[in-house]
Amino acid sequence: MNYKLALPEEILLSVSKPERYLGNEVNAVRKDPGEVEIRFAMCFPDVYEIGMSHLGIQILYEMFNRRPDVWCERVYSPWVDLDKIMREKKIPLFALESQDPVLAMDFLGITLQYELCYTNILQILDLSGIPLLAEDRLHIRSVTPGDGRDMKHDPAPEDAAECRERGDYIGEGETVYDQLLDLYKECRKNGETRREFLKKAAAVPGIYCPMFYDVSYNEDGTLRSFEPSQEGIPARVRKQVVTDMDDAPYITKPLVPFMQITQDRVVLEVQRGCIRGCRFCQAGMIYRPTRTKSLETLKKQASTLLEQSGQDEISLSSLSTSDYPELPGLVNYLIEQYGRPKNINISLPSLRIDAFSLDVMSKVQDIKKSSLTFAPEGGSQRMRNVINKGLTEEDILRGAADAFRGGWSKVKLYFMLGQPTEMEEDRRAIAQLAEKIAETYYDTVPKEKRIGKCSITISTSFFVPKPFTPFQWATMFDPEEYLEFAHTVNQEVKSSLNHKSIRYNWHEAYVTVLEGLLARGDRRIARTIEAAYRAGSLFDAWTEHWDWERWVRAMEDTGIEIDFYTKRRRTEEELFPWDFIDAGVSKKYLLSEWHKAMRAEITPNCHVQCNACGAAKYHGGVCFNETGESLQTRAGTQLPYIYPAPDCNPVPGIHAAATSS
Amino acid sequence: MRMRIRYSKQGLMKFIGHLDMMRYFQKACRRAGIDVTYTEGMSPHMSMSYAFPLGVGMTSDSEYVDVDINTPMTGEEIVERLNLSVPEGIRFLDACEIGITKADKGMNQVARADYTLRFREGCEWDPDWKSAFYSFLEQDEILVIKKGKKTEKEVNIRPLIYKAEVTAMEDAGDAEGDVIRLGLAAGNENNIRPELVMQAFADAAGRTFTQFMFHINRDEVYADRGSADAHEFVPLIDMCL
């Protein structure tokens, strides 16, 4: 048997889950290195089972590999046990399929999904043998573009440890990568240097090369300017989006891992973007405009995904699946075609509670075991208006009563604490809402039909302001203050009449503050990330590996005052480190939303009226009607468009997936 | 109808554990469009059973799984379809119909498994180990402590070693050295793993035994058609109807 391994067998047999490092999954792509011109390592900087669950990489993996001249392979963060061995034995990081070192590749693409994986990016570079600082990296031929699909989430990492000699792709990956790869081939044919290549790449729409931009700061530490340092480099980098989702490449040969991964199922992306416009939500802003796939496309894709993978579960994915206009048709098709006859589980994400969703859920899951999830995010009506999660208490209680009548007795509630304008009474309202839901249960379900108590679980996370959202101007709090907020909720829960039916969990406060630093940081925190990494920070998203003290020392050692990034009040005129990215939604719009938030005014969703956010310039999705007429001309006029909007407010979400037991 | 399927698991697949292998096989059946029967109840699952789980790190020429199917299909067709999407290292070899009683289940039939052990590079014992190995085997009694999940008991494993020989490596290409071939009791009643035999030998002969010192391949798994006094071992695939 001929096979090549980057790791000796003894190592594979002694580390946990060796399947992570083999690259031999069904549908993994193998090519002859002699037959391709470009080797591309696509990296998700977290452990295999997390990275393999990411939809975007699977789409790009297949799209790249459709090109006969490209071999795209995968790279994930080695888990801590192997990380240690690789450092001790000086084994370079390798791409899974070929088991060749990352350094042998032409590109290393790293996708950035969340702040807490930044130290893992440094691990990837470090284990690959790529110097963390760009100035030490002149001899290496790899360039490291971010997989840009989600680059725009977090402009701070563009400076993670000052790896500036690289290109970042900002936008949805399906659009301009071909252009970039062709450019690379041409530059190589002409014998051009990496710098020359990057300079040309920077002119490709959506590509950002940090090395060609100069940054200066005011005396108070805020950003003074962020400008191209050379001619031919665009001052603003425009996020790229797919305009026709039916035409965009999708997965036809899904990778089928041997080990159980976090999302062990095939994923059918029904639409991209969200019409709702919750003011804290980054995805809801940067994935605009909302673009849907047709029912026909989805039926075809579902059948291909299931047949080619052999998976026994399919989940529907999008930011707000209830807003997909043809959802009933799609779900009924899946249940009839695959659910009953083929024992395929249909996993539904958050759905608004109505007769349809309760009926569907009772078909696809065991009511007794499953729970319903509502995400009101704010406890009081005023708070929900501030965040533009305009659903009312009435919506929630009615949804809960319907669900209780349908046989459910477990409810999960998600809220955020520490949002702009939040007062103590808003925090208490969280517990009060839970109490009202408990009372609804006892009022709705007669004694003889009850199976014990109802169970209501409140979870709160602490709000982290993100770039490209109306709340990018918001201030944060100290960890101790966050804990006090949680304490207030806890006290109120304890004093509730039905406190025995209500459980309360809250998130880590210190992690929140670190996320806050990384989310709105600038180039200067790069040294801090590096220092934390050098001191041993890795897998910060994993509670057992995360260490606040190490980060505090890193901030001290690199002269970073965290309050400047988290607690400082930003003026409306302030130039933000991410403003050079044109994410579609305009800063003017974000600011007007920020003002409306301060007045607790809601903004109708995109199906109800166009609010002229700026995303219409992409000429696609919900911003246009069938004849291609822009809706922006109708900004401010309340006319339902394209799809009937039965309820112009966001409605309670229920989460049917992964809530069993 | 119940089908017995035989496959080999080589190469990189040695790192895939038994539970993941089961998950793999279920998906393989769905991809192949084999109409596997599901169990009744709230959480239906495919009706299939493995004869003899293979440990992580071992390769095998003969693994067995019994599968209940609704729509009849010939063994040839099952094998052909399953082989359409296999990862490197998996090869489906045979499939044939098997009885449906409890006693017909692979896991209840298993009585013996044969193994071939090769030294991993750098782990070889000094050359005189072979004679020591043969005299070790000449004993009537080889007592070892078998550790169960909760219990520990002393067992004489000598009667459970049906075959033990050292031969020159012939079928291993250009690799050199000796191979150890063992035929050992397997299954629910008496089960001994090849490492246990080698560990016992190493302990008795004052040699070091380490966990990964051998490449171990399972060559075949047998049922016993004979009796305790007169074994008649036949490969599980030959138990088909």
CSV table of N, CA, C and O in Angstrom, one decimal, chain B residues 3-92:
chain,number,residue,atom,x,y,z
B,3,MET,N,-27.1,-10.0,4.3
B,3,MET,CA,-25.9,-10.2,3.5
B,3,MET,C,-24.7,-10.1,4.4
B,3,MET,O,-24.6,-9.2,5.2
B,4,ARG,N,-23.8,-11.0,4.1
B,4,ARG,CA,-22.5,-10.8,4.8
B,4,ARG,C,-21.5,-10.2,3.8
B,4,ARG,O,-21.4,-10.6,2.7
B,5,ILE,N,-20.8,-9.2,4.2
B,5,ILE,CA,-19.9,-8.4,3.3
B,5,ILE,C,-18.5,-8.5,3.9
B,5,ILE,O,-18.3,-8.3,5.1
B,6,ARG,N,-17.6,-8.8,3.0
B,6,ARG,CA,-16.2,-8.9,3.4
B,6,ARG,C,-15.4,-7.8,2.7
B,6,ARG,O,-15.6,-7.5,1.5
B,7,TYR,N,-14.5,-7.1,3.5
B,7,TYR,CA,-13.7,-6.1,2.9
B,7,TYR,C,-12.3,-6.0,3.5
B,7,TYR,O,-12.1,-6.6,4.6
B,8,SER,N,-11.4,-5.4,2.8
B,8,SER,CA,-10.1,-5.2,3.4
B,8,SER,C,-9.9,-3.8,3.8
B,8,SER,O,-10.5,-2.8,3.3
B,9,LYS,N,-9.1,-3.6,4.8
B,9,LYS,CA,-8.9,-2.3,5.4
B,9,LYS,C,-7.4,-2.1,5.5
B,9,LYS,O,-6.8,-2.7,6.4
B,10,GLN,N,-6.8,-1.3,4.6
B,10,GLN,CA,-5.3,-1.2,4.6
B,10,GLN,C,-4.9,0.2,4.6
B,10,GLN,O,-5.7,1.1,4.6
B,11,GLY,N,-3.6,0.4,4.6
B,11,GLY,CA,-3.1,1.7,4.4
B,11,GLY,C,-3.5,2.7,5.5
B,11,GLY,O,-3.6,2.4,6.7
B,12,LEU,N,-3.8,3.9,5.1
B,12,LEU,CA,-4.2,5.0,6.0
B,12,LEU,C,-5.4,4.6,6.8
B,12,LEU,O,-5.7,5.1,7.9
B,13,MET,N,-6.2,3.7,6.3
B,13,MET,CA,-7.5,3.3,7.0
B,13,MET,C,-7.2,2.7,8.4
B,13,MET,O,-8.1,2.6,9.2
B,14,LYS,N,-6.0,2.3,8.6
B,14,LYS,CA,-5.6,1.7,9.9
B,14,LYS,C,-5.9,2.7,11.0
B,14,LYS,O,-6.1,2.3,12.2
B,15,PHE,N,-5.9,4.0,10.7
B,15,PHE,CA,-6.0,5.0,11.8
B,15,PHE,C,-7.5,5.3,12.1
B,15,PHE,O,-7.8,6.0,12.9
B,16,ILE,N,-8.4,4.7,11.3
B,16,ILE,CA,-9.8,4.9,11.5
B,16,ILE,C,-10.3,3.9,12.5
B,16,ILE,O,-10.3,2.7,12.2
B,17,GLY,N,-10.8,4.3,13.6
B,17,GLY,CA,-11.3,3.4,14.6
B,17,GLY,C,-12.6,2.7,14.2
B,17,GLY,O,-13.3,3.0,13.3
B,18,HIS,N,-13.0,1.7,15.1
B,18,HIS,CA,-14.2,0.9,14.7
B,18,HIS,C,-15.5,1.8,14.6
B,18,HIS,O,-16.2,1.6,13.7
B,19,LEU,N,-15.7,2.7,15.6
B,19,LEU,CA,-16.9,3.4,15.6
B,19,LEU,C,-17.0,4.3,14.3
B,19,LEU,O,-18.1,4.4,13.7
B,20,ASP,N,-15.9,4.9,13.9
B,20,ASP,CA,-15.9,5.7,12.7
B,20,ASP,C,-16.0,4.9,11.5
B,20,ASP,O,-16.6,5.3,10.5
B,21,MET,N,-15.5,3.6,11.6
B,21,MET,CA,-15.7,2.7,10.5
B,21,MET,C,-17.2,2.4,10.3
B,21,MET,O,-17.7,2.3,9.1
B,22,MET,N,-17.9,2.2,11.4
B,22,MET,CA,-19.3,1.9,11.3
B,22,MET,C,-20.0,3.1,10.6
B,22,MET,O,-20.9,2.9,9.8
B,23,ARG,N,-19.7,4.3,11.1
B,23,ARG,CA,-20.3,5.5,10.5
B,23,ARG,C,-20.0,5.6,9.0
B,23,ARG,O,-20.8,5.9,8.2
B,24,TYR,N,-18.7,5.3,8.7
B,24,TYR,CA,-18.3,5.3,7.3
B,24,TYR,C,-19.2,4.3,6.5
B,24,TYR,O,-19.7,4.6,5.4
B,25,PHE,N,-19.4,3.1,7.0
B,25,PHE,CA,-20.0,2.1,6.2
B,25,PHE,C,-21.5,2.4,6.0
B,25,PHE,O,-22.1,2.1,4.9
B,26,GLN,N,-22.1,3.0,7.0
B,26,GLN,CA,-23.5,3.4,6.8
B,26,GLN,C,-23.6,4.4,5.6
B,26,GLN,O,-24.6,4.4,4.8
B,27,LYS,N,-22.7,5.4,5.6
B,27,LYS,CA,-22.8,6.4,4.5
B,27,LYS,C,-22.5,5.7,3.2
B,27,LYS,O,-23.0,6.0,2.2
B,28,ALA,N,-21.5,4.8,3.2
B,28,ALA,CA,-21.2,4.1,2.0
B,28,ALA,C,-22.4,3.3,1.4
B,28,ALA,O,-22.6,3.3,0.2
B,29,CYS,N,-23.2,2.7,2.3
B,29,CYS,CA,-24.4,2.0,1.8
B,29,CYS,C,-25.4,3.0,1.2
B,29,CYS,O,-26.0,2.7,0.2
B,30,ARG,N,-25.5,4.2,1.8
B,30,ARG,CA,-26.4,5.2,1.3
B,30,ARG,C,-26.0,5.7,-0.1
B,30,ARG,O,-26.7,5.8,-1.0
B,31,ARG,N,-24.6,5.9,-0.2
B,31,ARG,CA,-24.1,6.4,-1.5
B,31,ARG,C,-24.3,5.3,-2.5
B,31,ARG,O,-24.6,5.6,-3.7
B,32,ALA,N,-24.2,4.0,-2.1
B,32,ALA,CA,-24.3,2.9,-3.1
B,32,ALA,C,-25.7,2.6,-3.4
B,32,ALA,O,-26.0,1.8,-4.3
B,33,GLY,N,-26.7,3.2,-2.7
B,33,GLY,CA,-28.1,3.0,-3.0
B,33,GLY,C,-28.5,1.6,-2.6
B,33,GLY,O,-29.4,1.0,-3.2
B,34,ILE,N,-27.9,1.1,-1.5
B,34,ILE,CA,-28.3,-0.3,-1.0
B,34,ILE,C,-29.4,0.0,0.0
B,34,ILE,O,-29.3,0.8,0.9
B,35,ASP,N,-30.5,-0.7,-0.2
B,35,ASP,CA,-31.7,-0.5,0.6
B,35,ASP,C,-31.6,-1.2,2.0
B,35,ASP,O,-32.2,-2.3,2.2
B,36,VAL,N,-30.9,-0.7,2.9
B,36,VAL,CA,-30.6,-1.3,4.2
B,36,VAL,C,-31.9,-1.2,5.0
B,36,VAL,O,-32.5,-0.1,5.1
B,37,THR,N,-32.2,-2.2,5.8
B,37,THR,CA,-33.3,-2.2,6.7
B,37,THR,C,-33.0,-1.3,7.9
B,37,THR,O,-31.9,-1.3,8.4
B,38,TYR,N,-34.0,-0.6,8.3
B,38,TYR,CA,-33.9,0.3,9.5
B,38,TYR,C,-34.6,-0.4,10.7
B,38,TYR,O,-35.6,-1.1,10.5
B,39,THR,N,-34.1,-0.2,11.9
B,39,THR,CA,-34.7,-0.7,13.1
B,39,THR,C,-36.0,0.1,13.3
B,39,THR,O,-36.1,1.2,12.9
B,40,GLU,N,-36.9,-0.4,14.1
B,40,GLU,CA,-38.1,0.3,14.5
B,40,GLU,C,-37.8,1.2,15.6
B,40,GLU,O,-36.7,1.2,16.2
B,41,GLY,N,-38.7,2.0,16.0
B,41,GLY,CA,-38.6,2.8,17.2
B,41,GLY,C,-38.4,4.3,16.9
B,41,GLY,O,-38.4,4.8,15.8
B,42,MET,N,-38.1,5.0,18.0
B,42,MET,CA,-38.0,6.5,17.9
B,42,MET,C,-36.8,6.9,17.1
B,42,MET,O,-36.8,7.9,16.4
B,43,SER,N,-35.7,6.2,17.3
B,43,SER,CA,-34.5,6.6,16.5
B,43,SER,C,-34.0,5.5,15.7
B,43,SER,O,-33.2,4.7,16.1
B,44,PRO,N,-34.7,5.3,14.5
B,44,PRO,CA,-34.3,4.2,13.6
B,44,PRO,C,-32.9,4.3,13.2
B,44,PRO,O,-32.3,5.3,12.9
B,45,HIS,N,-32.2,3.1,13.2
B,45,HIS,CA,-30.8,3.1,12.7
B,45,HIS,C,-30.7,1.9,11.8
B,45,HIS,O,-31.5,0.9,11.8
B,46,MET,N,-29.7,1.9,11.0
B,46,MET,CA,-29.5,0.8,10.0
B,46,MET,C,-29.2,-0.5,10.8
B,46,MET,O,-28.5,-0.6,11.8
B,47,SER,N,-29.8,-1.6,10.3
B,47,SER,CA,-29.7,-2.9,10.9
B,47,SER,C,-28.4,-3.6,10.3
B,47,SER,O,-28.4,-4.1,9.2
B,48,MET,N,-27.3,-3.5,11.1
B,48,MET,CA,-26.1,-4.1,10.6
B,48,MET,C,-25.3,-4.5,11.8
B,48,MET,O,-25.4,-3.9,12.9
B,49,SER,N,-24.5,-5.5,11.7
B,49,SER,CA,-23.6,-5.9,12.8
B,49,SER,C,-22.2,-6.3,12.4
B,49,SER,O,-22.1,-7.0,11.3
B,50,TYR,N,-21.3,-5.9,13.1
B,50,TYR,CA,-19.9,-6.2,12.8
B,50,TYR,C,-19.5,-7.5,13.5
B,50,TYR,O,-19.8,-7.7,14.6
B,51,ALA,N,-18.7,-8.3,12.8
B,51,ALA,CA,-18.3,-9.6,13.3
B,51,ALA,C,-17.3,-9.4,14.4
B,51,ALA,O,-17.4,-10.0,15.5
B,52,PHE,N,-16.3,-8.6,14.2
B,52,PHE,CA,-15.1,-8.6,15.1
B,52,PHE,C,-14.4,-7.3,14.9
B,52,PHE,O,-13.6,-7.1,14.0
B,53,PRO,N,-14.7,-6.3,15.8
B,53,PRO,CA,-14.0,-5.0,15.7
B,53,PRO,C,-12.5,-5.0,15.6
B,53,PRO,O,-11.9,-5.8,16.3
B,54,LEU,N,-12.0,-4.2,14.7
B,54,LEU,CA,-10.5,-4.1,14.5
B,54,LEU,C,-10.0,-2.9,15.3
B,54,LEU,O,-10.5,-1.8,15.1
B,55,GLY,N,-8.9,-3.1,16.0
B,55,GLY,CA,-8.4,-2.0,16.8
B,55,GLY,C,-7.7,-1.0,15.9
B,55,GLY,O,-7.3,-1.3,14.7
B,56,VAL,N,-7.6,0.3,16.4
B,56,VAL,CA,-6.9,1.3,15.6
B,56,VAL,C,-5.4,0.9,15.5
B,56,VAL,O,-4.8,0.4,16.4
B,57,GLY,N,-4.9,1.1,14.3
B,57,GLY,CA,-3.5,0.8,14.1
B,57,GLY,C,-3.3,-0.5,13.4
B,57,GLY,O,-2.2,-0.8,12.8
B,58,MET,N,-4.3,-1.4,13.3
B,58,MET,CA,-4.2,-2.7,12.6
B,58,MET,C,-4.7,-2.6,11.2
B,58,MET,O,-5.7,-1.8,11.0
B,59,THR,N,-4.2,-3.3,10.3
B,59,THR,CA,-4.7,-3.4,9.0
B,59,THR,C,-5.4,-4.8,8.9
B,59,THR,O,-5.2,-5.6,9.8
B,60,SER,N,-6.2,-5.0,7.9
B,60,SER,CA,-6.9,-6.3,7.8
B,60,SER,C,-7.2,-6.6,6.3
B,60,SER,O,-7.5,-5.8,5.5
B,61,ASP,N,-7.1,-7.9,6.0
B,61,ASP,CA,-7.4,-8.4,4.7
B,61,ASP,C,-8.9,-8.9,4.6
B,61,ASP,O,-9.4,-9.2,3.6
B,62,SER,N,-9.5,-9.0,5.8
B,62,SER,CA,-10.8,-9.7,5.9
B,62,SER,C,-11.6,-9.2,7.1
B,62,SER,O,-11.4,-9.6,8.2
B,63,GLU,N,-12.4,-8.2,6.8
B,63,GLU,CA,-13.3,-7.7,7.8
B,63,GLU,C,-14.7,-8.0,7.4
B,63,GLU,O,-15.0,-8.1,6.2
B,64,TYR,N,-15.5,-8.3,8.4
B,64,TYR,CA,-16.9,-8.7,8.1
B,64,TYR,C,-18.0,-7.9,8.7
B,64,TYR,O,-17.9,-7.5,9.9
B,65,VAL,N,-19.0,-7.6,7.9
B,65,VAL,CA,-20.2,-6.9,8.5
B,65,VAL,C,-21.4,-7.6,7.9
B,65,VAL,O,-21.4,-8.0,6.7
B,66,ASP,N,-22.4,-7.8,8.7
B,66,ASP,CA,-23.7,-8.4,8.2
B,66,ASP,C,-24.7,-7.3,8.2
B,66,ASP,O,-24.9,-6.6,9.1
B,67,VAL,N,-25.4,-7.3,7.1
B,67,VAL,CA,-26.3,-6.2,6.8
B,67,VAL,C,-27.7,-6.7,6.4
B,67,VAL,O,-27.7,-7.6,5.5
B,68,ASP,N,-28.8,-6.2,7.0
B,68,ASP,CA,-30.1,-6.6,6.5
B,68,ASP,C,-30.6,-5.7,5.4
B,68,ASP,O,-30.5,-4.5,5.6
B,69,ILE,N,-31.0,-6.3,4.3
B,69,ILE,CA,-31.5,-5.4,3.2
B,69,ILE,C,-32.9,-5.7,2.8
B,69,ILE,O,-33.4,-6.9,3.0
B,70,ASN,N,-33.7,-4.7,2.4
B,70,ASN,CA,-35.1,-4.9,2.0
B,70,ASN,C,-35.2,-5.4,0.6
B,70,ASN,O,-35.9,-6.3,0.3
B,71,THR,N,-34.5,-4.6,-0.3
B,71,THR,CA,-34.6,-5.0,-1.7
B,71,THR,C,-33.5,-5.9,-2.0
B,71,THR,O,-32.3,-5.5,-1.9
B,72,PRO,N,-33.8,-7.1,-2.5
B,72,PRO,CA,-32.7,-8.1,-2.7
B,72,PRO,C,-31.7,-7.6,-3.8
B,72,PRO,O,-32.1,-6.9,-4.7
B,73,MET,N,-30.5,-7.9,-3.6
B,73,MET,CA,-29.4,-7.5,-4.5
B,73,MET,C,-28.4,-8.6,-4.5
B,73,MET,O,-28.2,-9.2,-3.4
B,74,THR,N,-27.8,-8.9,-5.6
B,74,THR,CA,-26.8,-10.0,-5.6
B,74,THR,C,-25.5,-9.5,-4.9
B,74,THR,O,-25.3,-8.3,-4.8
B,75,GLY,N,-24.8,-10.4,-4.4
B,75,GLY,CA,-23.5,-10.1,-3.8
B,75,GLY,C,-22.6,-9.3,-4.7
B,75,GLY,O,-22.0,-8.3,-4.3
B,76,GLU,N,-22.6,-9.7,-6.0
B,76,GLU,CA,-21.7,-9.1,-6.9
B,76,GLU,C,-22.1,-7.6,-7.1
B,76,GLU,O,-21.2,-6.7,-7.1
B,77,GLU,N,-23.4,-7.4,-7.1
B,77,GLU,CA,-23.8,-6.0,-7.3
B,77,GLU,C,-23.5,-5.1,-6.1
B,77,GLU,O,-23.1,-4.0,-6.2
B,78,ILE,N,-23.7,-5.7,-4.9
B,78,ILE,CA,-23.4,-5.0,-3.7
B,78,ILE,C,-21.9,-4.6,-3.7
B,78,ILE,O,-21.5,-3.4,-3.4
B,79,VAL,N,-21.1,-5.5,-4.0
B,79,VAL,CA,-19.6,-5.3,-4.0
B,79,VAL,C,-19.3,-4.2,-5.0
B,79,VAL,O,-18.5,-3.2,-4.7
B,80,GLU,N,-19.9,-4.3,-6.2
B,80,GLU,CA,-19.5,-3.4,-7.3
B,80,GLU,C,-20.0,-2.0,-6.9
B,80,GLU,O,-19.2,-1.0,-7.0
B,81,ARG,N,-21.2,-1.8,-6.3
B,81,ARG,CA,-21.7,-0.5,-6.0
B,81,ARG,C,-20.9,0.1,-4.8
B,81,ARG,O,-20.6,1.3,-4.9
B,82,LEU,N,-20.5,-0.7,-3.8
B,82,LEU,CA,-19.8,-0.2,-2.7
B,82,LEU,C,-18.4,0.3,-3.1
B,82,LEU,O,-17.9,1.3,-2.6
B,83,ASN,N,-17.8,-0.4,-4.1
B,83,ASN,CA,-16.5,0.0,-4.6
B,83,ASN,C,-16.4,1.2,-5.4
B,83,ASN,O,-15.4,1.7,-5.7
B,84,LEU,N,-17.6,1.8,-5.8
B,84,LEU,CA,-17.6,3.0,-6.6
B,84,LEU,C,-17.1,4.2,-5.9
B,84,LEU,O,-16.5,5.1,-6.4
B,85,SER,N,-17.3,4.3,-4.5
B,85,SER,CA,-16.8,5.4,-3.8
B,85,SER,C,-16.1,5.0,-2.5
B,85,SER,O,-16.7,5.1,-1.5
B,86,VAL,N,-14.9,4.5,-2.7
B,86,VAL,CA,-14.2,4.0,-1.5
B,86,VAL,C,-13.0,4.9,-1.3
B,86,VAL,O,-12.4,5.3,-2.3
B,87,PRO,N,-12.6,5.1,-0.1
B,87,PRO,CA,-11.4,5.8,0.2
B,87,PRO,C,-10.2,4.8,-0.1
B,87,PRO,O,-10.4,3.6,0.0
B,88,GLU,N,-9.1,5.4,-0.3
B,88,GLU,CA,-7.9,4.5,-0.5
B,88,GLU,C,-7.7,3.6,0.7
B,88,GLU,O,-7.8,4.1,1.8
B,89,GLY,N,-7.5,2.3,0.5
B,89,GLY,CA,-7.3,1.4,1.6
B,89,GLY,C,-8.5,0.5,1.9
B,89,GLY,O,-8.4,-0.5,2.5
B,90,ILE,N,-9.7,0.9,1.4
B,90,ILE,CA,-10.9,0.1,1.6
B,90,ILE,C,-11.2,-0.6,0.2
B,90,ILE,O,-11.1,0.1,-0.8
B,91,ARG,N,-11.4,-1.9,0.3
B,91,ARG,CA,-11.8,-2.6,-0.9
B,91,ARG,C,-12.8,-3.6,-0.5
B,91,ARG,O,-12.6,-4.4,0.4
B,92,PHE,N,-14.0,-3.6,-1.1
B,92,PHE,CA,-15.0,-4.6,-0.8
B,92,PHE,C,-14.7,-5.8,-1.7
B,92,PHE,O,-14.4,-5.7,-2.8
